[in-house]
XYZ file of C-alpha atoms in Angstrom:
752
model
C 0.000 0.000 0.000
C 2.827 2.379 0.810
C 4.253 1.749 -2.672
C 1.218 3.527 -4.116
C 2.176 6.893 -2.633
C 5.906 6.780 -1.978
C 8.231 9.117 -3.951
C 9.647 9.815 -6.411
C 6.813 11.542 -8.245
C 8.593 12.367 -11.483
C 5.439 11.736 -13.532
C 1.762 11.029 -13.054
C 1.000 7.876 -11.053
C -2.379 6.206 -11.436
C -3.615 3.521 -9.019
C -6.475 1.643 -10.674
C -8.446 -0.365 -8.103
C -11.125 -2.725 -9.399
C -13.444 -5.174 -7.696
C -17.084 -5.950 -7.117
C -19.299 -4.035 -4.714
C -18.440 -4.664 -1.085
C -14.881 -5.856 -1.650
C -13.222 -2.836 -0.010
C -12.069 -0.562 -2.848
C -12.870 2.700 -1.073
C -11.277 1.491 2.146
C -8.108 0.595 0.260
C -7.900 4.078 -1.276
C -8.547 5.726 2.080
C -5.741 3.743 3.725
C -3.362 4.448 0.832
C -4.037 8.182 0.992
C -3.132 8.053 4.663
C 0.420 7.345 3.482
C 0.525 10.308 1.077
C 3.144 13.062 1.611
C 2.194 15.707 4.213
C 0.319 18.659 2.788
C -1.125 16.726 -0.146
C -4.205 18.342 -1.665
C -6.772 15.539 -2.001
C -9.864 16.176 -4.132
C -12.514 13.578 -4.860
C -15.216 13.075 -7.419
C -17.446 10.187 -8.344
C -20.520 9.067 -10.191
C -23.630 7.131 -9.278
C -25.968 4.812 -11.133
C -28.419 6.918 -13.120
C -26.143 9.951 -13.367
C -24.772 8.836 -16.766
C -27.480 10.891 -18.492
C -26.115 14.140 -17.112
C -22.756 15.085 -18.586
C -19.740 16.054 -16.493
C -21.274 15.856 -13.017
C -18.124 14.187 -11.579
C -15.867 16.958 -12.869
C -18.165 19.629 -11.480
C -17.836 17.994 -8.044
C -14.068 17.909 -8.485
C -13.899 21.616 -9.286
C -16.236 22.396 -6.397
C -13.672 20.819 -4.078
C -10.826 22.762 -5.648
C -12.663 26.108 -5.611
C -13.609 25.703 -1.932
C -10.007 25.114 -0.844
C -7.884 27.078 -3.310
C -7.996 30.764 -4.221
C -8.069 30.433 -7.992
C -7.520 34.178 -8.380
C -4.032 33.619 -7.019
C -3.112 31.241 -9.829
C -1.615 32.303 -13.132
C -4.508 30.626 -14.922
C -5.188 31.902 -18.484
C -8.522 33.774 -18.638
C -9.621 31.896 -21.754
C -9.120 28.550 -19.974
C -10.983 29.727 -16.899
C -13.749 30.940 -19.172
C -14.129 27.511 -20.753
C -14.367 25.793 -17.368
C -16.644 28.396 -15.800
C -19.102 28.291 -18.691
C -19.641 24.572 -18.186
C -19.326 24.011 -14.440
C -21.577 25.793 -11.899
C -18.948 25.058 -9.241
C -16.869 27.952 -10.623
C -19.747 30.424 -10.915
C -18.295 32.732 -8.286
C -15.178 33.351 -10.353
C -16.513 32.663 -13.813
C -16.087 34.505 -17.054
C -18.059 33.720 -20.147
C -17.368 32.175 -23.506
C -19.117 29.794 -25.853
C -19.036 26.283 -24.345
C -16.270 24.018 -25.584
C -16.314 20.268 -26.019
C -14.955 17.825 -23.426
C -11.567 17.530 -25.131
C -10.901 21.273 -24.867
C -12.186 21.250 -21.310
C -9.746 18.449 -20.533
C -6.848 20.575 -21.744
C -7.996 23.499 -19.567
C -8.488 21.176 -16.577
C -4.970 19.779 -17.059
C -3.537 23.295 -17.074
C -5.340 24.066 -13.810
C -3.990 20.995 -12.009
C -0.499 21.574 -13.395
C -0.601 24.977 -11.711
C -1.920 23.541 -8.434
C 0.876 20.957 -8.371
C 3.462 23.761 -8.279
C 2.379 24.588 -4.726
C 1.763 21.170 -3.158
C 1.415 17.462 -3.999
C -2.003 16.783 -5.564
C -4.066 13.584 -5.379
C -7.316 13.065 -7.291
C -9.733 10.254 -6.473
C -12.166 9.086 -9.172
C -14.786 6.891 -7.492
C -17.046 4.422 -9.347
C -15.593 5.056 -12.784
C -18.079 2.559 -14.241
C -20.856 5.162 -13.873
C -18.978 8.024 -15.573
C -20.858 9.412 -18.578
C -19.282 9.534 -22.024
C -18.414 13.243 -21.871
C -16.689 12.753 -18.515
C -14.566 9.973 -19.990
C -13.765 12.135 -23.023
C -12.632 14.872 -20.641
C -10.546 12.344 -18.695
C -8.844 11.191 -21.896
C -7.926 14.762 -22.783
C -6.847 15.473 -19.194
C -4.409 12.555 -19.261
C -3.075 13.654 -22.644
C -2.439 17.299 -21.681
C -1.385 16.941 -18.016
C 2.278 17.622 -17.299
C 2.534 17.698 -13.486
C 3.299 14.531 -11.445
C -0.186 13.965 -10.011
C -1.313 11.000 -7.914
C -4.553 9.510 -9.271
C -6.717 6.878 -7.579
C -9.510 5.188 -9.508
C -12.124 2.733 -8.232
C -14.393 0.745 -10.496
C -16.417 -2.452 -10.663
C -15.024 -5.450 -12.538
C -15.996 -5.411 -16.197
C -14.859 -7.217 -19.312
C -15.082 -3.970 -21.247
C -14.005 -0.846 -19.391
C -13.228 2.242 -21.429
C -11.846 3.995 -18.352
C -9.260 1.268 -17.821
C -8.351 1.433 -21.515
C -7.734 5.190 -21.217
C -5.245 4.683 -18.390
C -3.534 1.764 -20.113
C -3.175 3.807 -23.296
C -1.709 6.731 -21.343
C 0.743 4.374 -19.639
C 1.849 2.838 -22.954
C 2.914 6.228 -24.326
C 4.596 7.267 -21.077
C 2.023 9.785 -19.850
C 1.566 8.023 -16.524
C 2.819 5.167 -14.410
C -0.046 2.718 -13.946
C -0.535 0.280 -11.061
C -3.566 -2.002 -11.432
C -4.908 -3.608 -8.283
C -7.733 -6.118 -8.578
C -9.394 -6.757 -5.230
C -11.144 -10.108 -4.973
C -13.494 -11.426 -2.288
C -11.962 -13.651 0.367
C -11.368 -17.261 -0.577
C -12.738 -20.023 1.652
C -9.425 -20.137 3.557
C -9.187 -16.351 3.829
C -12.752 -16.220 5.106
C -11.830 -18.621 7.907
C -8.667 -16.658 8.763
C -10.555 -13.362 8.818
C -13.291 -14.754 11.082
C -10.816 -16.328 13.509
C -8.953 -13.015 13.717
C -12.126 -11.027 14.388
C -13.777 -13.615 16.643
C -11.014 -14.941 18.905
C -13.521 -16.049 21.532
C -15.782 -18.123 19.259
C -15.152 -21.795 18.575
C -16.327 -22.348 15.004
C -16.022 -25.612 13.080
C -15.049 -26.093 9.447
C -18.693 -26.537 8.434
C -19.468 -23.184 10.043
C -16.892 -21.480 7.859
C -18.269 -23.262 4.799
C -21.657 -21.858 5.648
C -20.305 -18.351 6.250
C -18.462 -18.404 2.964
C -21.510 -19.607 1.046
C -23.759 -16.978 2.542
C -21.431 -13.992 2.007
C -19.430 -15.042 -1.089
C -16.405 -13.880 0.854
C -17.290 -10.203 0.446
C -15.772 -8.269 3.365
C -18.693 -5.836 3.617
C -21.247 -8.581 4.210
C -18.920 -10.865 6.128
C -18.344 -8.013 8.564
C -22.090 -7.770 9.152
C -22.275 -11.454 10.112
C -19.211 -11.114 12.332
C -20.857 -8.219 14.191
C -23.880 -10.466 14.794
C -21.711 -13.308 16.117
C -19.620 -10.942 18.240
C -22.849 -9.829 19.915
C -23.347 -13.409 21.132
C -25.881 -14.456 18.478
C -25.976 -17.951 17.009
C -24.721 -18.805 13.546
C -28.201 -20.190 12.882
C -29.397 -16.616 13.133
C -27.002 -15.497 10.401
C -28.589 -14.666 7.037
C -28.651 -17.359 4.381
C -28.202 -15.024 1.366
C -26.890 -11.604 0.476
C -30.433 -10.212 0.278
C -31.128 -11.512 3.755
C -27.808 -10.044 4.887
C -29.045 -6.609 3.863
C -32.290 -7.091 5.726
C -30.525 -8.373 8.841
C -28.305 -5.330 8.649
C -31.446 -3.186 8.785
C -33.428 -5.338 11.200
C -32.462 -3.469 14.344
C -33.749 -0.179 13.006
C -37.279 1.128 13.440
C -39.906 1.858 10.822
C -39.073 5.536 11.290
C -35.442 4.810 10.439
C -36.542 2.772 7.424
C -38.669 5.726 6.332
C -35.564 7.925 6.243
C -33.511 5.282 4.417
C -36.170 4.870 1.744
C -36.189 8.598 1.094
C -32.416 8.763 1.031
C -32.277 5.887 -1.480
C -34.118 8.038 -4.037
C -31.107 10.351 -4.269
C -28.789 9.107 -6.976
C -25.862 10.393 -4.969
C -25.310 11.880 -1.510
C -27.979 14.199 -0.085
C -27.307 17.720 1.134
C -28.493 18.100 4.748
C -30.970 20.926 4.241
C -32.592 19.254 1.243
C -32.802 15.914 3.082
C -34.455 17.618 6.043
C -37.125 19.168 3.828
C -37.636 15.935 1.886
C -38.007 13.859 5.037
C -40.238 16.441 6.747
C -38.285 15.949 9.975
C -37.134 18.602 12.380
C -33.432 19.308 12.744
C -33.303 17.488 16.070
C -35.211 14.378 14.956
C -33.215 14.052 11.725
C -29.969 14.426 13.650
C -31.010 11.693 16.074
C -31.966 9.244 13.314
C -28.875 9.894 11.229
C -26.686 9.412 14.295
C -28.347 6.079 15.054
C -27.959 4.861 11.467
C -24.390 6.118 11.298
C -23.522 4.229 14.459
C -25.036 1.128 12.879
C -22.710 1.541 9.865
C -25.625 2.178 7.491
C -25.035 5.877 6.816
C -21.999 8.097 6.618
C -21.527 11.831 6.919
C -19.425 13.851 4.533
C -18.417 17.484 4.780
C -17.596 18.973 1.422
C -14.789 21.463 1.107
C -17.263 24.286 1.631
C -18.229 22.749 4.999
C -21.706 21.766 3.784
C -22.943 18.542 5.369
C -24.032 15.657 3.163
C -25.476 12.273 4.132
C -24.869 9.129 2.105
C -25.098 5.381 2.446
C -21.976 3.768 3.800
C -22.065 1.529 0.748
C -23.911 1.827 -2.549
C -24.971 -1.819 -2.333
C -27.105 -1.034 0.720
C -28.678 1.902 -1.088
C -29.433 -0.272 -4.137
C -31.047 -2.954 -1.978
C -33.358 -0.485 -0.227
C -34.289 1.170 -3.515
C -35.081 -2.200 -5.136
C -37.262 -3.138 -2.175
C -39.615 -0.220 -2.910
C -42.703 -0.831 -5.004
C -42.818 1.017 -8.341
C -45.694 3.142 -7.033
C -43.647 4.138 -3.981
C -40.615 4.986 -6.117
C -42.692 7.220 -8.361
C -44.205 8.987 -5.375
C -40.824 9.693 -3.785
C -39.163 10.773 -7.022
C -42.083 13.128 -7.627
C -41.799 14.700 -4.170
C -38.054 15.178 -4.580
C -38.494 16.617 -8.078
C -40.877 19.285 -6.768
C -38.491 20.189 -3.952
C -35.665 20.595 -6.461
C -37.944 22.736 -8.641
C -38.445 25.067 -5.672
C -34.694 25.131 -5.063
C -33.966 25.987 -8.698
C -36.563 28.745 -8.608
C -34.834 30.384 -5.648
C -31.376 30.584 -7.213
C -29.588 31.513 -10.402
C -29.970 28.931 -13.150
C -28.033 25.731 -12.496
C -27.987 23.381 -15.444
C -26.904 20.321 -13.476
C -29.685 20.837 -10.943
C -32.151 21.077 -13.824
C -30.766 17.801 -15.188
C -31.502 16.117 -11.861
C -35.039 17.524 -11.873
C -35.595 16.044 -15.338
C -34.247 12.682 -14.171
C -36.545 12.553 -11.141
C -39.533 13.657 -13.247
C -38.824 10.828 -15.666
C -38.699 8.263 -12.847
C -41.854 9.739 -11.314
C -43.732 9.553 -14.643
C -44.273 13.324 -14.490
C -44.146 13.677 -18.255
C -45.512 17.229 -18.472
C -43.018 18.488 -15.884
C -40.238 16.598 -17.670
C -41.194 18.349 -20.900
C -41.346 21.753 -19.201
C -37.875 21.547 -17.654
C -36.366 19.893 -20.714
C -37.554 22.829 -22.832
C -36.143 25.314 -20.296
C -32.794 23.534 -20.264
C -32.556 23.216 -24.031
C -33.586 26.855 -24.487
C -30.646 28.033 -22.380
C -28.347 25.593 -24.141
C -29.328 27.010 -27.529
C -29.000 30.619 -26.336
C -25.504 30.017 -24.993
C -24.280 27.872 -27.877
C -25.707 29.627 -30.896
C -26.795 33.171 -30.015
C -23.972 35.667 -30.450
C -25.273 38.301 -28.014
C -27.771 36.634 -25.640
C -29.737 39.035 -23.447
C -28.105 38.118 -20.140
C -26.564 40.407 -17.546
C -22.852 40.313 -16.751
C -23.378 38.311 -13.556
C -25.534 35.714 -15.276
C -23.073 35.370 -18.162
C -20.184 34.921 -15.762
C -22.022 32.203 -13.886
C -23.826 30.622 -16.823
C -23.511 26.904 -17.292
C -24.556 25.082 -20.390
C -24.643 21.488 -21.419
C -21.938 20.511 -23.833
C -23.833 18.757 -26.537
C -22.909 19.586 -30.110
C -25.240 20.273 -32.978
C -26.040 16.577 -33.461
C -26.963 16.200 -29.786
C -29.152 19.299 -29.938
C -31.079 17.877 -32.882
C -31.499 14.593 -31.009
C -32.838 16.432 -27.958
C -35.293 18.355 -30.101
C -36.452 15.085 -31.678
C -36.815 13.518 -28.225
C -38.932 16.403 -26.969
C -41.086 16.220 -30.079
C -41.721 12.528 -29.418
C -42.556 13.275 -25.769
C -45.056 15.882 -26.946
C -46.688 13.352 -29.273
C -46.944 10.841 -26.451
C -48.564 13.378 -24.146
C -51.085 14.297 -26.831
C -51.910 10.620 -27.424
C -52.203 9.629 -23.780
C -53.924 12.577 -22.153
C -56.595 15.144 -22.638
C -55.412 18.513 -23.959
C -54.641 21.101 -21.299
C -53.765 24.774 -21.374
C -50.323 23.978 -19.949
C -49.566 21.385 -22.609
C -50.689 23.736 -25.369
C -48.413 26.451 -23.968
C -45.464 24.043 -23.830
C -46.148 22.877 -27.352
C -46.124 26.462 -28.632
C -42.927 27.178 -26.696
C -41.278 24.102 -28.190
C -42.416 25.138 -31.668
C -40.775 28.563 -31.261
C -37.590 26.979 -29.893
C -37.333 24.400 -32.670
C -38.165 26.957 -35.358
C -35.626 29.458 -34.048
C -32.938 26.783 -33.984
C -33.696 25.870 -37.598
C -33.520 29.521 -38.638
C -30.099 29.924 -37.022
C -28.790 27.066 -39.169
C -30.290 28.257 -42.432
C -33.340 25.946 -42.570
C -35.477 28.936 -43.413
C -38.602 27.335 -44.879
C -39.397 25.018 -41.968
C -38.018 27.449 -39.389
C -40.208 30.364 -40.495
C -43.264 28.121 -40.549
C -42.725 26.939 -36.962
C -41.935 30.383 -35.543
C -44.850 32.030 -37.372
C -47.193 29.379 -35.961
C -45.825 29.989 -32.455
C -46.271 33.754 -32.878
C -49.854 33.262 -34.030
C -50.575 31.021 -31.042
C -48.918 33.483 -28.637
C -51.072 36.354 -29.864
C -54.222 34.237 -29.773
C -53.525 33.215 -26.180
C -52.138 36.644 -25.242
C -48.924 34.996 -24.105
C -46.545 37.958 -24.012
C -43.468 35.922 -23.115
C -43.867 33.568 -26.057
C -44.651 36.461 -28.409
C -41.388 38.165 -27.469
C -39.427 34.934 -27.997
C -40.944 34.404 -31.446
C -40.298 38.005 -32.495
C -36.638 37.718 -31.485
C -36.262 34.581 -33.608
C -37.747 36.404 -36.601
C -35.412 39.364 -36.045
C -32.399 37.029 -36.014
C -33.616 35.493 -39.248
C -33.846 38.919 -40.909
C -30.361 39.809 -39.590
C -28.866 36.661 -41.091
C -30.473 37.253 -44.479
C -29.915 41.040 -44.216
C -33.504 41.906 -45.155
C -33.960 45.486 -43.860
C -37.712 45.829 -44.384
C -38.480 42.545 -42.619
C -36.068 43.337 -39.787
C -37.519 46.816 -39.293
C -41.082 45.452 -39.123
C -40.244 42.767 -36.581
C -37.956 45.007 -34.509
C -40.691 47.650 -34.224
C -43.146 44.957 -33.080
C -40.552 43.763 -30.562
C -39.976 47.318 -29.348
C -43.704 47.856 -28.836
C -44.321 44.512 -27.095
C -41.281 44.908 -24.831
C -42.499 48.385 -23.906
C -45.919 47.052 -22.925
C -44.238 44.421 -20.765
C -41.895 47.074 -19.292
C -38.831 45.051 -20.269
C -36.322 47.850 -20.672
C -33.379 45.591 -21.527
C -35.338 43.947 -24.318
C -36.288 47.393 -25.626
C -32.560 48.078 -25.847
C -32.139 44.960 -27.980
C -35.042 46.009 -30.219
C -33.400 49.410 -30.780
C -30.196 47.654 -31.834
C -32.184 45.527 -34.285
C -33.814 48.685 -35.660
C -30.381 50.255 -36.135
C -29.195 47.152 -37.978
C -32.211 47.315 -40.309
C -31.219 50.858 -41.293
C -27.591 49.786 -41.593
C -28.561 47.067 -44.078
C -30.545 49.649 -46.060
C -27.584 52.019 -46.196
C -29.299 54.652 -44.023
C -26.202 55.151 -41.907
C -27.184 58.309 -40.000
C -30.470 56.723 -38.885
C -28.702 53.484 -38.034
C -26.204 55.250 -35.789
C -28.967 57.163 -33.978
C -30.815 53.918 -33.191
C -27.622 52.173 -32.068
C -26.702 55.077 -29.770
C -30.249 54.917 -28.363
C -29.710 51.209 -27.640
C -26.544 51.988 -25.696
C -28.324 54.751 -23.759
C -31.160 52.349 -22.914
C -28.762 49.805 -21.415
C -26.907 52.504 -19.493
C -30.243 53.509 -17.957
C -30.927 49.878 -17.054
C -27.462 49.597 -15.508
C -28.056 52.697 -13.370
C -31.141 51.109 -11.815
C -30.419 47.389 -12.003
C -27.392 45.474 -13.330
C -24.845 45.863 -16.146
C -25.297 44.425 -19.643
C -21.782 44.962 -20.975
C -22.215 42.529 -23.857
C -25.277 44.402 -25.109
C -23.568 47.806 -25.176
C -20.542 46.220 -26.867
C -22.868 44.663 -29.462
C -24.384 48.054 -30.338
C -20.897 49.596 -30.492
C -19.844 46.760 -32.830
C -22.567 47.775 -35.297
C -21.595 51.440 -34.969
C -18.171 50.277 -36.105
C -19.832 48.369 -38.962
C -21.498 51.607 -40.041
C -18.187 53.477 -39.974
C -16.544 50.634 -41.916
C -19.195 50.623 -44.633
C -19.004 54.424 -44.941
C -15.228 54.314 -45.390
C -14.311 55.845 -41.992
C -11.799 53.051 -41.463
C -9.674 54.513 -38.669
C -12.821 55.266 -36.666
C -14.116 51.729 -37.283
C -10.839 50.197 -36.110
C -10.950 52.259 -32.911
C -14.565 51.251 -32.221
C -13.853 47.552 -32.671
C -10.867 47.946 -30.351
C -13.172 49.572 -27.780
C -15.499 46.543 -27.979
C -12.564 44.244 -27.296
C -11.332 46.329 -24.365
C -14.805 46.712 -22.865
C -15.436 42.968 -22.746
C -11.925 42.079 -21.593
C -12.180 44.594 -18.734
C -15.358 42.865 -17.529
C -14.033 39.339 -18.084
C -16.581 38.579 -20.810
C -15.036 36.655 -23.682
C -18.209 36.093 -25.673
C -18.176 38.195 -28.832
C -14.403 38.810 -28.780
C -13.827 36.474 -31.720
C -16.216 38.519 -33.891
C -14.853 41.876 -32.676
C -11.278 40.852 -33.546
C -12.404 39.453 -36.916
C -14.193 42.690 -37.771
C -11.105 44.686 -36.779
C -8.961 42.435 -38.993
C -11.402 43.081 -41.857
C -10.944 46.856 -41.484
C -7.158 46.453 -41.313
C -7.370 44.290 -44.448
C -9.077 47.198 -46.241
C -6.633 49.724 -44.796
C -3.630 47.687 -45.873
C -2.388 47.772 -42.252
C -0.678 44.401 -42.147
C 0.473 44.685 -38.527
C -3.059 45.339 -37.225
C -4.449 42.719 -39.613
C -2.193 39.955 -38.296
C -2.630 40.993 -34.646
C -6.425 40.883 -34.781
C -6.540 37.822 -37.047
C -4.356 35.806 -34.672
C -6.464 36.855 -31.671
C -9.671 35.843 -33.488
C -8.191 32.534 -34.621
C -7.041 31.712 -31.087
C -10.461 32.489 -29.600
C -12.237 30.493 -32.287
C -10.071 27.455 -31.555
C -10.627 27.790 -27.806
C -14.389 28.100 -27.991
C -15.557 26.540 -31.252
C -17.557 29.765 -31.748
C -17.485 29.480 -35.524
C -21.113 29.761 -36.540
C -21.410 33.521 -36.036
C -18.240 34.467 -37.900
C -17.945 33.916 -41.637
C -15.544 36.884 -41.893
C -12.816 34.998 -40.040
C -12.719 32.098 -42.503
C -12.385 34.436 -45.487
C -9.517 36.346 -43.885
C -7.766 33.170 -42.710
C -7.925 31.912 -46.297
C -6.381 35.136 -47.601
C -3.555 35.046 -45.042
C -2.783 31.368 -45.720
C -2.820 31.833 -49.503
C -0.355 34.705 -49.474
C 1.926 32.584 -47.256
C 1.782 29.831 -49.862
C -0.119 27.407 -47.575
C -2.656 26.318 -50.143
C -4.203 23.402 -48.220
C -4.881 25.588 -45.189
C -6.316 28.312 -47.401
C -8.609 25.857 -49.183
C -9.867 24.454 -45.872
C -10.738 27.956 -44.663
C -12.494 28.794 -47.935
C -14.585 25.627 -47.743
C -15.600 26.338 -44.158
C -16.518 29.857 -45.147
C -18.586 28.616 -48.091
C -20.462 26.152 -45.881
C -21.429 28.952 -43.520
C -22.186 31.929 -45.765
C -24.052 29.899 -48.370
C -26.269 28.277 -45.733
C -27.085 31.549 -43.980
C -27.224 33.764 -47.078
C -25.616 36.708 -45.251
C -24.742 39.114 -48.068
C -21.929 41.094 -46.399
C -20.084 37.881 -45.525
C -20.722 36.400 -48.968
C -19.383 39.553 -50.640
C -16.135 39.370 -48.646
C -15.795 35.662 -49.456
C -16.097 36.465 -53.197
C -13.706 39.391 -52.850
C -11.076 37.197 -51.203
C -11.550 34.457 -53.791
C -10.953 36.996 -56.555
C -7.752 38.253 -54.931
C -6.496 34.721 -54.294
C -7.299 33.554 -57.828
C -5.403 36.519 -59.265
C -2.297 35.701 -57.233
C -1.919 31.914 -57.064
C 0.318 29.835 -59.311
C -1.350 28.203 -62.264
C -2.195 24.526 -61.861
C -1.884 24.659 -58.086
C -4.414 23.423 -55.542
C -6.177 26.772 -55.167
C -6.096 27.489 -58.889
C -7.871 24.182 -59.540
C -10.400 24.686 -56.727
C -11.330 28.259 -57.700
C -12.956 27.576 -61.052
C -14.111 31.123 -61.871
C -11.916 33.946 -63.143
C -10.781 36.722 -60.782
C -13.051 39.144 -62.653
C -16.099 36.892 -62.119
C -15.521 36.724 -58.366
C -14.969 40.483 -58.203
C -18.101 41.261 -60.196
C -20.107 39.135 -57.740
C -18.606 40.981 -54.773
C -19.128 44.395 -56.427
C -22.760 43.605 -57.165
C -23.443 42.717 -53.543
C -21.590 45.725 -52.102
C -23.389 48.125 -54.426
C -26.770 46.551 -53.627
C -26.034 47.138 -49.950
C -24.807 50.678 -50.705
C -21.388 49.830 -49.239
C -19.528 52.322 -51.375
C -16.169 52.009 -49.686
C -16.014 48.250 -50.153
C -17.035 48.567 -53.808
C -14.149 50.986 -54.297
C -11.735 48.611 -52.540
C -12.730 45.732 -54.831
C -12.321 47.909 -57.897
C -8.825 48.957 -56.812
C -7.863 45.332 -56.128
C -8.727 44.451 -59.728
C -5.362 45.770 -60.817
C -3.406 43.144 -58.876
C -1.681 40.450 -60.943
C 1.124 37.902 -60.667
C 1.268 36.968 -56.984
C 0.497 38.424 -53.590
């Protein structure tokens, strides 16, 4: 055991402990950690059966332990990495910044950087309990963590025996390439002889025959957890005939000395998929502080329950072993399970309503609703969760205050997972319509889902189906006088008009949004509507009117900030479009300064969302100015942010400029990749300003590349054809400066 923790720690050391339930895995790890070097920081995370549906819960628990014990502000931790972690894990809400959520592999790299920094100050040990219940995203994050970690950490892993164990494969793969030193320890139940030796050691005063040990071994399968229960019975002077004859009976004997009131508490605790926070358990059990304390103490003394203080000193209660929890849960009738899950779901709903949004808590509510057969509630909270997910993943400037953005958490599903969730909710809606009588609540949820699904389709360029769904939701909202749904539908239609750059449509919808938000006294939303109105005028080429509306949007949010809370991202968004106006009018130095102000404003407040677009827009202006130093500085910043956050959907400009930079450096494959990504985005969305730049860049590249090369073959039109397409679009949008720039570029020949 000492060999697990003894120096030297010149690289990561992983202790992989496997065995069936009750064999003593957790006890082994506890004893081994007792031999760790003094001052070791030990943080623990784990998973429970049923938690696999909810991504990254174990890592959130791990970060909660770190944040409670370490001042993260004192670490030289890159802001972009902290942003990625904070966006996805509520545990870091207090120190969070905001960025588009990344996937598990990028999170793993950020997590590795964090623990590398921690290991500079003290030895660090991480315990991963019950790896067999880790969800797929958590394992993906673990794989990336092992690949990017550099510090000599001490890792303990416990898991059940399994023929196929991806977690074990991850550690073995890391060991093969030298990323960690792996020690695998398989704990087995006692053999017949070991069972006899263990009993004789623990029961020196009892004279047991060989047949008695045969019986003990047969009844307990040599599992220390259950064998210990029988030994306690014998040590109390009871007869071996009174010992249980099976594992199921062992569980019941273990519980036999406890009252119905104690059993009541255990049944309620078994409904939690993991440990229960004290205050929530007290409310769920309906017991007073004193009575709950008395019962927990009695059950803890009987080795049924255990107490755990988290690093924030909050008290949690859990079963001493998951096998006992599973037995009690299985003993409940299905009707009783549904009742208890329903009660707990409603308590968690109240808890969520009293605090800032917590995505993982919402996931648990959905899980309990599903087990309680509360299909309507499951649909309600699933829509709420998916709505936030879509806002944070796909909306460039979501209407959220600084504090909410800093603490926002979002699930990490990609586009495929989002589509699957939408399909799942649609099927749940169909089932509810088939099985029950229509209700006002179900109709409202159906309309809300229709708006959500339609808005998502619009964002990805599925305009025909998306417009149909959102228009139907808007019609239903107005018929039912549902102001909230009407505002949601109008925002989706405004985003659609922004993507397609249709000024008349955008002005009509933004005026409706402005009026409806005014009736509802939603001043922040009125600020958004004014920005949309300014953008409509911008698209029409009415630059003076556009700038007045955008300034009014900024003033509106400043008024909101004076009375309530700051919306830095919203004022930066309006300033971004003021810069767009200056850019289109040819006031390039002013535009570059305004984009720089957007960058500085968000960086000062620790808000990274939008920075990728701001830097890309600044690079576009520098591209027109011929300022190569500013062009490369902003392009590199945008590229770095895009790679960190996967925030590519809202930024066709970046791909065009990356293609131009790669082509003039002679990196034709990289340039072609960027052009193809740009095509996929601008053609799907139909955004004319982005499409014009893409054509402009293609014309410049085609004029400069070597004949017969990769880019020359891929770009099948002549430089003049690409330029004419760009000129036509710029002139239609009344972007006179850009039309002039394209005309001047027509004289370039023979290389970059």
